[in-house]
Short mmCIF file of C-alpha atoms in Angstrom, two decimals:
data_model
loop_
_atom_site.label_atom_id
_atom_site.label_comp_id
_atom_site.label_asym_id
_atom_site.label_seq_id
_atom_site.Cartn_x
_atom_site.Cartn_y
_atom_site.Cartn_z
CA MET A 1 33.33 171.81 -231.55
CA SER A 2 29.53 172.11 -231.93
CA ARG A 3 27.97 170.50 -235.01
CA LEU A 4 26.57 173.94 -235.75
CA PHE A 5 29.94 174.79 -237.27
CA GLU A 6 30.33 171.71 -239.39
CA SER A 7 29.91 171.94 -243.17
CA ALA A 8 26.82 170.62 -244.86
CA ARG A 9 25.05 170.48 -248.24
CA ILE A 10 21.67 171.46 -249.69
CA GLY A 11 21.31 169.90 -253.11
CA ALA A 12 24.48 170.81 -254.97
CA LEU A 13 25.16 173.77 -252.63
CA HIS A 14 28.10 173.49 -250.18
CA LEU A 15 27.47 175.23 -246.84
CA PRO A 16 30.40 176.10 -244.55
CA ASN A 17 28.28 175.77 -241.39
CA ARG A 18 24.81 174.57 -240.37
CA LEU A 19 23.45 177.98 -239.31
CA VAL A 20 20.78 179.37 -241.58
CA MET A 21 19.55 182.93 -241.52
CA ALA A 22 15.77 182.62 -241.45
CA PRO A 23 13.60 184.76 -243.71
CA MET A 24 12.47 187.95 -241.93
CA THR A 25 10.27 190.63 -243.42
CA ARG A 26 12.01 193.99 -242.97
CA ASN A 27 9.96 196.33 -245.26
CA ARG A 28 12.94 197.99 -247.00
CA ALA A 29 11.73 197.65 -250.57
CA ASP A 30 10.15 200.50 -252.46
CA ALA A 31 6.36 200.76 -252.83
CA ASP A 32 6.49 198.61 -255.97
CA GLY A 33 8.38 195.76 -254.26
CA VAL A 34 11.79 196.53 -255.73
CA PRO A 35 14.64 195.84 -253.31
CA GLN A 36 16.64 198.94 -252.37
CA ALA A 37 20.39 199.37 -252.17
CA ILE A 38 20.42 199.23 -248.39
CA MET A 39 19.19 195.61 -248.60
CA ALA A 40 22.40 194.60 -250.39
CA THR A 41 24.41 195.98 -247.45
CA TYR A 42 22.17 194.22 -244.86
CA TYR A 43 22.45 190.77 -246.45
CA ALA A 44 26.14 191.05 -247.35
CA GLN A 45 26.88 191.83 -243.70
CA ARG A 46 25.37 188.43 -242.82
CA ALA A 47 27.04 186.40 -245.52
CA SER A 48 28.90 184.18 -243.06
CA ALA A 49 25.67 182.25 -242.47
CA GLY A 50 25.77 178.79 -243.94
CA LEU A 51 22.73 179.83 -245.97
CA ILE A 52 20.68 183.03 -246.08
CA ILE A 53 16.96 182.65 -246.89
CA ALA A 54 15.94 186.08 -247.97
CA GLU A 55 12.69 187.62 -246.81
CA ALA A 56 9.46 186.75 -248.45
CA ALA A 57 8.87 188.05 -251.98
CA THR A 58 5.45 187.99 -253.58
CA PRO A 59 4.96 185.98 -256.87
CA ASN A 60 2.14 188.27 -258.09
CA ALA A 61 0.56 191.62 -257.28
CA VAL A 62 -2.49 190.31 -255.43
CA GLY A 63 -0.23 188.31 -253.12
CA GLN A 64 1.24 191.42 -251.48
CA THR A 65 0.84 191.43 -247.73
CA TYR A 66 2.21 194.69 -246.24
CA PRO A 67 3.66 197.97 -247.52
CA ASN A 68 7.24 197.96 -248.79
CA ILE A 69 7.68 194.22 -248.93
CA THR A 70 9.64 192.72 -251.78
CA ALA A 71 8.35 191.06 -254.94
CA ILE A 72 9.70 188.86 -257.76
CA HIS A 73 7.20 189.08 -260.61
CA ASN A 74 8.71 191.65 -263.00
CA GLU A 75 12.08 192.72 -264.44
CA ALA A 76 12.53 195.61 -261.98
CA HIS A 77 12.23 193.14 -259.10
CA VAL A 78 14.73 190.82 -260.74
CA ALA A 79 17.22 193.70 -261.29
CA GLY A 80 16.81 194.93 -257.71
CA TRP A 81 17.38 191.49 -256.23
CA ARG A 82 20.41 190.94 -258.51
CA HIS A 83 22.24 193.78 -256.69
CA VAL A 84 21.55 191.93 -253.42
CA THR A 85 22.73 188.53 -254.62
CA ASP A 86 25.81 190.03 -256.22
CA ALA A 87 26.81 191.66 -252.92
CA VAL A 88 26.21 188.46 -250.91
CA ARG A 89 28.15 186.36 -253.38
CA ALA A 90 31.02 188.90 -253.31
CA ALA A 91 31.07 188.52 -249.55
CA GLY A 92 31.28 184.73 -249.83
CA GLY A 93 27.63 183.95 -249.04
CA ARG A 94 24.88 181.74 -250.42
CA MET A 95 21.24 182.75 -250.79
CA PHE A 96 17.73 181.39 -251.40
CA LEU A 97 14.63 183.53 -251.79
CA GLN A 98 11.38 182.79 -250.00
CA LEU A 99 8.27 182.98 -252.17
CA GLN A 100 5.17 184.08 -250.27
CA HIS A 101 1.63 184.84 -251.32
CA GLY A 102 -0.32 186.53 -248.56
CA GLY A 103 -3.80 185.23 -249.46
CA ARG A 104 -6.21 186.88 -247.10
CA VAL A 105 -3.35 188.66 -245.34
CA GLY A 106 -3.45 191.70 -247.55
CA HIS A 107 -5.48 194.87 -248.14
CA PRO A 108 -6.74 196.84 -251.18
CA ASP A 109 -5.01 199.99 -249.87
CA THR A 110 -1.73 198.18 -250.05
CA SER A 111 -1.93 196.20 -253.27
CA GLY A 112 -4.77 197.98 -255.04
CA LEU A 113 -6.52 194.61 -255.27
CA THR A 114 -9.05 192.62 -253.20
CA PRO A 115 -7.16 189.82 -251.43
CA VAL A 116 -7.92 186.28 -252.56
CA ALA A 117 -8.04 183.14 -250.44
CA PRO A 118 -9.29 179.57 -250.49
CA SER A 119 -12.55 180.78 -248.96
CA ALA A 120 -14.11 184.16 -248.12
CA VAL A 121 -12.97 184.07 -244.51
CA PRO A 122 -11.38 187.36 -243.37
CA LEU A 123 -8.37 187.76 -241.14
CA PRO A 124 -9.76 188.13 -237.59
CA ASP A 125 -7.67 191.21 -236.84
CA THR A 126 -6.56 194.53 -238.19
CA ILE A 127 -3.78 194.70 -240.74
CA PHE A 128 -1.11 197.30 -241.37
CA THR A 129 -1.60 199.41 -244.54
CA PRO A 130 0.05 202.55 -245.94
CA SER A 131 -2.39 204.64 -243.88
CA GLY A 132 -2.00 202.62 -240.68
CA HIS A 133 -3.92 199.72 -239.14
CA GLN A 134 -7.26 198.93 -240.76
CA GLN A 135 -9.82 196.19 -240.39
CA ALA A 136 -8.95 193.29 -242.66
CA ALA A 137 -10.86 193.02 -245.91
CA VAL A 138 -13.05 190.03 -246.72
CA PRO A 139 -11.09 188.06 -249.31
CA ARG A 140 -12.54 186.76 -252.55
CA GLU A 141 -12.69 182.98 -252.86
CA MET A 142 -10.36 181.83 -255.60
CA THR A 143 -11.78 180.16 -258.66
CA VAL A 144 -10.14 176.95 -259.85
CA ASP A 145 -8.70 178.85 -262.81
CA GLU A 146 -7.18 181.35 -260.39
CA ILE A 147 -5.67 178.55 -258.38
CA HIS A 148 -4.07 177.18 -261.55
CA SER A 149 -2.75 180.61 -262.59
CA THR A 150 -1.34 181.18 -259.08
CA VAL A 151 0.56 177.85 -259.35
CA GLU A 152 2.02 179.18 -262.60
CA ASP A 153 2.92 182.46 -260.92
CA PHE A 154 4.96 180.61 -258.30
CA ALA A 155 6.85 178.76 -261.05
CA ALA A 156 7.52 182.00 -262.92
CA ALA A 157 8.71 183.64 -259.69
CA ALA A 158 11.10 180.76 -259.12
CA ARG A 159 12.58 181.27 -262.58
CA ASN A 160 12.87 184.99 -261.90
CA ALA A 161 14.69 184.25 -258.63
CA VAL A 162 17.29 182.13 -260.42
CA ASP A 163 17.68 184.87 -263.01
CA ALA A 164 18.23 187.27 -260.11
CA GLY A 165 21.18 185.20 -258.91
CA PHE A 166 19.59 183.16 -256.09
CA ALA A 167 20.83 179.61 -255.59
CA GLY A 168 17.23 178.53 -255.02
CA VAL A 169 13.87 179.36 -253.55
CA GLU A 170 11.82 178.46 -250.48
CA VAL A 171 8.04 177.92 -250.97
CA HIS A 172 6.35 179.49 -247.92
CA ALA A 173 3.57 177.20 -246.75
CA ALA A 174 3.60 178.49 -243.18
CA ASN A 175 2.71 181.39 -240.88
CA GLY A 176 -0.93 181.78 -241.98
CA TYR A 177 -0.32 182.92 -245.54
CA LEU A 178 -2.05 181.56 -248.69
CA LEU A 179 -0.62 178.03 -248.79
CA HIS A 180 -1.17 177.59 -245.07
CA GLN A 181 -4.73 178.90 -245.51
CA PHE A 182 -5.40 176.03 -247.93
CA LEU A 183 -4.10 173.49 -245.43
CA ALA A 184 -6.25 174.72 -242.50
CA LYS A 185 -9.88 173.88 -241.84
CA GLY A 186 -10.52 177.30 -240.37
CA THR A 187 -9.69 179.07 -243.61
CA ASN A 188 -10.47 176.42 -246.23
CA HIS A 189 -14.24 175.76 -246.46
CA ARG A 190 -14.08 174.59 -250.09
CA THR A 191 -16.08 171.56 -251.25
CA ASP A 192 -14.21 171.06 -254.55
CA ALA A 193 -10.92 169.20 -255.13
CA TYR A 194 -9.00 171.79 -253.14
CA GLY A 195 -10.87 171.45 -249.90
CA GLY A 196 -12.62 169.04 -247.56
CA SER A 197 -10.38 165.98 -247.03
CA VAL A 198 -6.74 166.14 -246.04
CA GLU A 199 -5.87 165.11 -249.61
CA GLY A 200 -7.90 168.03 -250.95
CA ARG A 201 -6.43 170.61 -248.56
CA ILE A 202 -2.81 169.70 -249.26
CA ARG A 203 -3.37 169.60 -253.02
CA PHE A 204 -2.63 173.31 -253.73
CA VAL A 205 0.67 173.22 -251.80
CA VAL A 206 1.71 170.05 -253.57
CA GLU A 207 0.89 171.50 -256.98
CA VAL A 208 2.86 174.69 -256.21
CA VAL A 209 5.94 172.75 -255.07
CA ARG A 210 5.77 170.43 -258.07
CA ALA A 211 5.51 173.37 -260.44
CA VAL A 212 8.42 175.15 -258.86
CA THR A 213 10.64 172.07 -258.88
CA ASP A 214 9.71 171.47 -262.50
CA ALA A 215 10.68 175.07 -263.29
CA ILE A 216 14.13 175.24 -261.68
CA GLY A 217 15.01 171.73 -260.47
CA ALA A 218 14.28 170.05 -257.17
CA GLU A 219 17.80 170.65 -255.85
CA ARG A 220 17.06 174.40 -255.87
CA VAL A 221 13.79 174.22 -253.92
CA GLY A 222 12.85 174.15 -250.21
CA VAL A 223 9.50 174.23 -248.43
CA ARG A 224 8.62 175.90 -245.18
CA ILE A 225 5.87 174.51 -242.96
CA ALA A 226 4.50 175.41 -239.47
CA PRO A 227 2.62 172.55 -237.89
CA GLY A 228 0.16 173.76 -235.27
CA LEU A 229 1.12 177.46 -235.58
CA THR A 230 -1.88 179.75 -235.08
CA VAL A 231 -0.40 183.05 -236.24
CA ASN A 232 -2.60 185.18 -238.53
CA GLY A 233 -5.72 183.48 -237.19
CA ILE A 234 -4.97 180.01 -238.51
CA GLU A 235 -6.87 177.05 -237.10
CA GLU A 236 -5.65 173.82 -238.78
CA GLY A 237 -8.08 171.58 -236.97
CA ASP A 238 -6.22 168.34 -237.67
CA THR A 239 -2.48 169.03 -237.50
CA GLU A 240 -1.65 165.40 -236.76
CA SER A 241 -3.32 164.34 -240.01
CA ILE A 242 -2.28 167.17 -242.36
CA TYR A 243 1.47 167.05 -241.97
CA PRO A 244 2.23 163.35 -242.35
CA ALA A 245 0.21 163.40 -245.59
CA LEU A 246 1.85 166.58 -246.83
CA VAL A 247 5.35 165.39 -245.98
CA ASP A 248 4.80 162.09 -247.83
CA ALA A 249 3.47 163.94 -250.87
CA LEU A 250 6.41 166.39 -250.84
CA ALA A 251 8.91 163.54 -250.42
CA ASP A 252 7.63 162.11 -253.70
CA ILE A 253 8.54 165.38 -255.43
CA GLY A 254 11.94 165.52 -253.71
CA PRO A 255 12.71 169.20 -252.93
CA ALA A 256 16.13 169.86 -251.44
CA TYR A 257 14.90 170.63 -247.91
CA LEU A 258 11.99 170.96 -245.58
CA HIS A 259 12.04 173.91 -243.13
CA VAL A 260 9.98 173.44 -239.94
CA VAL A 261 9.00 176.63 -238.09
CA PHE A 262 9.08 176.63 -234.23
CA ALA A 263 10.39 173.10 -234.18
CA ASP A 264 10.27 171.29 -230.80
CA PRO A 265 12.30 168.10 -230.51
CA ASP A 266 9.82 166.77 -227.90
CA ASN A 267 6.77 167.35 -230.13
CA PRO A 268 5.42 164.10 -231.67
CA VAL A 269 4.54 165.90 -234.90
CA PHE A 270 8.15 167.07 -235.29
CA GLN A 271 9.39 163.56 -234.48
CA GLU A 272 7.07 162.05 -237.11
CA ILE A 273 8.21 164.61 -239.69
CA ARG A 274 11.87 163.80 -239.06
CA LYS A 275 11.17 160.06 -239.25
CA ASN A 276 9.38 160.35 -242.59
CA TRP A 277 11.25 163.12 -244.35
CA PRO A 278 14.05 161.55 -246.41
CA GLY A 279 15.94 164.74 -247.19
CA THR A 280 17.59 167.70 -245.45
CA LEU A 281 15.58 169.11 -242.55
CA ILE A 282 16.01 172.71 -241.42
CA ALA A 283 14.59 173.33 -237.91
CA ASN A 284 13.69 176.73 -236.54
CA PRO A 285 13.68 176.45 -232.72
CA VAL A 286 11.04 177.72 -230.34
CA LEU A 287 12.63 180.76 -228.64
CA GLY A 288 9.61 182.47 -227.19
CA TRP A 289 7.13 184.11 -229.58
CA GLY A 290 7.10 187.83 -228.72
CA GLY A 291 9.43 187.38 -225.78
CA PRO A 292 13.09 188.29 -225.30
CA LEU A 293 15.72 186.44 -227.26
CA PRO A 294 17.80 183.98 -225.15
CA ALA A 295 21.26 185.25 -224.23
CA ASP A 296 22.80 182.53 -226.45
CA GLY A 297 20.66 183.55 -229.47
CA GLY A 298 19.21 180.06 -229.69
CA ARG A 299 22.45 178.04 -229.78
CA LEU A 300 21.41 175.51 -227.10
CA ALA A 301 17.98 175.09 -228.62
CA GLY A 302 19.61 174.56 -232.02
CA GLU A 303 22.03 171.98 -230.67
CA ARG A 304 19.10 170.04 -229.11
CA LEU A 305 17.39 169.98 -232.51
CA LEU A 306 20.55 168.72 -234.20
CA ALA A 307 20.64 165.92 -231.63
CA ALA A 308 17.04 165.17 -232.45
CA GLY A 309 17.78 164.73 -236.16
CA ALA A 310 17.70 168.19 -237.73
CA ASP A 311 20.40 168.83 -240.33
CA LEU A 312 20.47 172.65 -240.23
CA ILE A 313 19.28 175.29 -237.74
CA SER A 314 17.61 178.50 -238.76
CA LEU A 315 17.71 181.61 -236.51
CA GLY A 316 15.93 184.86 -237.09
CA ARG A 317 16.32 187.61 -234.49
CA ALA A 318 19.84 186.51 -233.60
CA PHE A 319 20.97 187.17 -237.20
CA LEU A 320 18.99 190.35 -237.35
CA ALA A 321 20.95 191.87 -234.43
CA ASN A 322 24.31 190.17 -235.09
CA PRO A 323 25.74 190.43 -238.60
CA ASP A 324 28.62 188.25 -237.37
CA LEU A 325 26.48 185.75 -235.47
CA VAL A 326 28.39 182.71 -236.67
CA GLU A 327 31.69 184.02 -235.27
CA ARG A 328 30.09 185.24 -232.04
CA LEU A 329 28.60 181.80 -231.40
CA ARG A 330 31.84 180.08 -232.40
CA ILE A 331 33.93 181.88 -229.82
CA GLY A 332 31.23 182.43 -227.18
CA ALA A 333 31.17 186.25 -227.52
CA PRO A 334 28.23 188.21 -226.18
CA LEU A 335 25.38 188.96 -228.56
CA ASN A 336 23.92 192.33 -229.46
CA PRO A 337 20.40 192.70 -228.01
CA VAL A 338 17.56 193.08 -230.49
CA ARG A 339 16.60 196.73 -230.47
CA ASP A 340 13.13 198.32 -230.57
CA ARG A 341 10.77 196.00 -232.50
CA GLY A 342 9.41 199.00 -234.42
CA LEU A 343 12.82 199.43 -236.11
CA MET A 344 12.31 196.13 -237.89
CA TYR A 345 9.78 197.63 -240.17
CA VAL A 346 10.16 201.41 -240.46
CA GLY A 347 12.85 201.64 -243.18
CA GLY A 348 16.27 203.12 -243.08
CA GLU A 349 19.58 202.08 -241.41
CA ASP A 350 18.41 202.21 -237.77
CA GLY A 351 18.00 198.69 -236.44
CA TYR A 352 18.87 197.34 -239.85
CA THR A 353 22.46 197.85 -241.03
CA ASP A 354 23.85 199.58 -237.97
CA TYR A 355 24.29 196.68 -235.53
CA PRO A 356 27.98 196.45 -234.54
CA VAL A 357 30.25 193.55 -235.40
CA LEU A 358 32.78 192.17 -232.85
CA ALA A 359 35.66 194.64 -233.47
CA ASP A 360 33.29 197.62 -233.14
CA ALA A 361 31.63 196.09 -230.01
CA ARG A 362 35.01 195.55 -228.32
CA ASP A 363 36.07 199.08 -229.07
CA ALA A 364 32.83 200.46 -227.68
CA ALA A 365 32.86 198.34 -224.54
CA ARG A 366 36.63 197.93 -224.18
CA LEU A 367 36.17 194.18 -224.25
CA PRO A 368 39.32 192.07 -224.26
CA GLU A 369 40.19 190.08 -227.38
CA PRO A 370 39.24 186.36 -226.95
CA VAL A 371 42.16 184.14 -225.97
CA ALA A 372 42.79 181.25 -228.30
CA SER A 373 42.60 177.88 -226.59
#
């Protein structure tokens, strides 16, 4: 049997398999960032994942990226998420919450606030707002005091997440959002202690992770990184220098896992990260950005990453379209195709909670029951 279906651990958490549902923004919260009841259904449907990492939730108001994304900075957010974690736990699942500050990826029409960033460098594209796509706003460069208060906001958000019933949190330092903006030369033009050298540019990420681990314990904390990823206009400039330094600094803090986005077992940076990271490594395979999902949902790519030293494999779209993905992969059943991309973000059940599970799929297609071997 594939190692994907072996049990594993993250900190003190027992996982029944090595398949992780990756965090995916789905825009099903209300306008204030409070999770809605339909979200409890969606995540409970996917509770057979070894671990669910719930979609990004903002640690403060100015960190909001897009309309109807979730947040975790007030009691209403905590109460809304508690309904979700209760449903997942009742279904036998385990759940972390990703903490994400958008930085320059935001708009005053969405949050009511001017976005903040390491430097006043705007997103080189339009951004979706409640009134449609608009030109991105020029962010305001964060003061040192604001940097310190944002670190505190991440720690408070982590405590809120635990209060909401999550087993832990994932600090999002990837995909072109605020923490990634501090890492990258293209978005960080600072000349103070939070810019310039590699040591300066990794400092904010390290301080956030340290504060979060101090708040809820290292065994409850993961960190997501995306070496070389250029999404949201990111230009790192010196990927081969940033990540070894960052990984060494994070290893000293000791979070429960490191989550590498678009991991490639043949990439020297990934190989160096695996060599130097002493803890659990979650790898998210390269499955074709913007292209069709492989027929196997990423199983083969995941198994290659396990062979290259990853401990767990995170999949996104495959879990989105297949609530029972673990069982489908285990028995080799066909996967549901991902439906219209627009349904990911429009709200409601369509393309969210209405994907069929195996019994429904067999009834619809008159598929034979799998024969036990």
